[in-house]
Amino acid sequence: MKVFRSDSVHRAARLKHEDVLLNSVSTNVSPVALRRRHHSCPISTSAQQRMIKFVLMVNRQGQTRLSRYYQPVELNRRAALEADVVRCCLSRRKEQCSFVEYKDFKLVYRQYAALYIVVAVTDAENELSVFELVHNFVEVLDKYFSRVSELDIMFNLDRVHVILDEMIQNGHIVETNRSRILAPLTALDKMADS
């Protein structure tokens, strides 16, 4: 009896799954996407809201050397936002914490010689992981440029953006392995040399 009930339950589940797949064809949703949706764990709302809003690299004079936004910000508001964020971070003393509450998000910043790297994150994001991400970003830049400087960033902005895009996509950290991050640039350099 138990075997028969088990077979009928499995048959019913299989029929239900096939019905869902047939319905997906009519709604233009791929069966693979439906299977992933049914079999994957749901993402919590806090995980969806954890993200990086933007990354800035500025010098001591407050001049922006790199900016990358992961949420839309109007162009006329960017200059004011960047100036306010930079003023907020540069006015702090070295003894103060590198995490700053700013309006509706947090700023995580780190100073390297004459450059400051500022990352804006949502309240749900882990500040320490972003703090380490900034350090990893600088180490990758150091490895690629052999002791990176402000001039390296200014004259190789496209390569710096490639490195940043390999590490962060859509406001989420996707890669931290240095060799994997540098693989596309290494391939491009080899193609340029040959």
XYZ file of C-alpha atoms in Angstrom, residues 97-99 106-110 121-122 124-136 173:
24
model
C 35.987 55.547 12.505
C 35.946 54.943 8.741
C 32.175 54.366 8.737
C 26.369 54.669 5.133
C 29.759 55.722 3.846
C 32.765 53.453 4.160
C 36.026 55.158 3.280
C 39.707 54.397 3.395
C 26.237 51.279 1.012
C 22.720 50.614 2.220
C 21.786 46.478 5.670
C 25.242 46.012 4.071
C 28.148 44.812 6.194
C 30.590 47.710 6.605
C 33.576 45.525 7.447
C 33.213 43.448 4.294
C 33.080 46.639 2.223
C 36.100 47.995 4.140
C 38.022 44.836 3.170
C 36.717 45.089 -0.402
C 38.262 48.553 -0.674
C 41.602 47.176 0.524
C 41.357 44.284 -1.932
C 30.361 41.984 -4.709
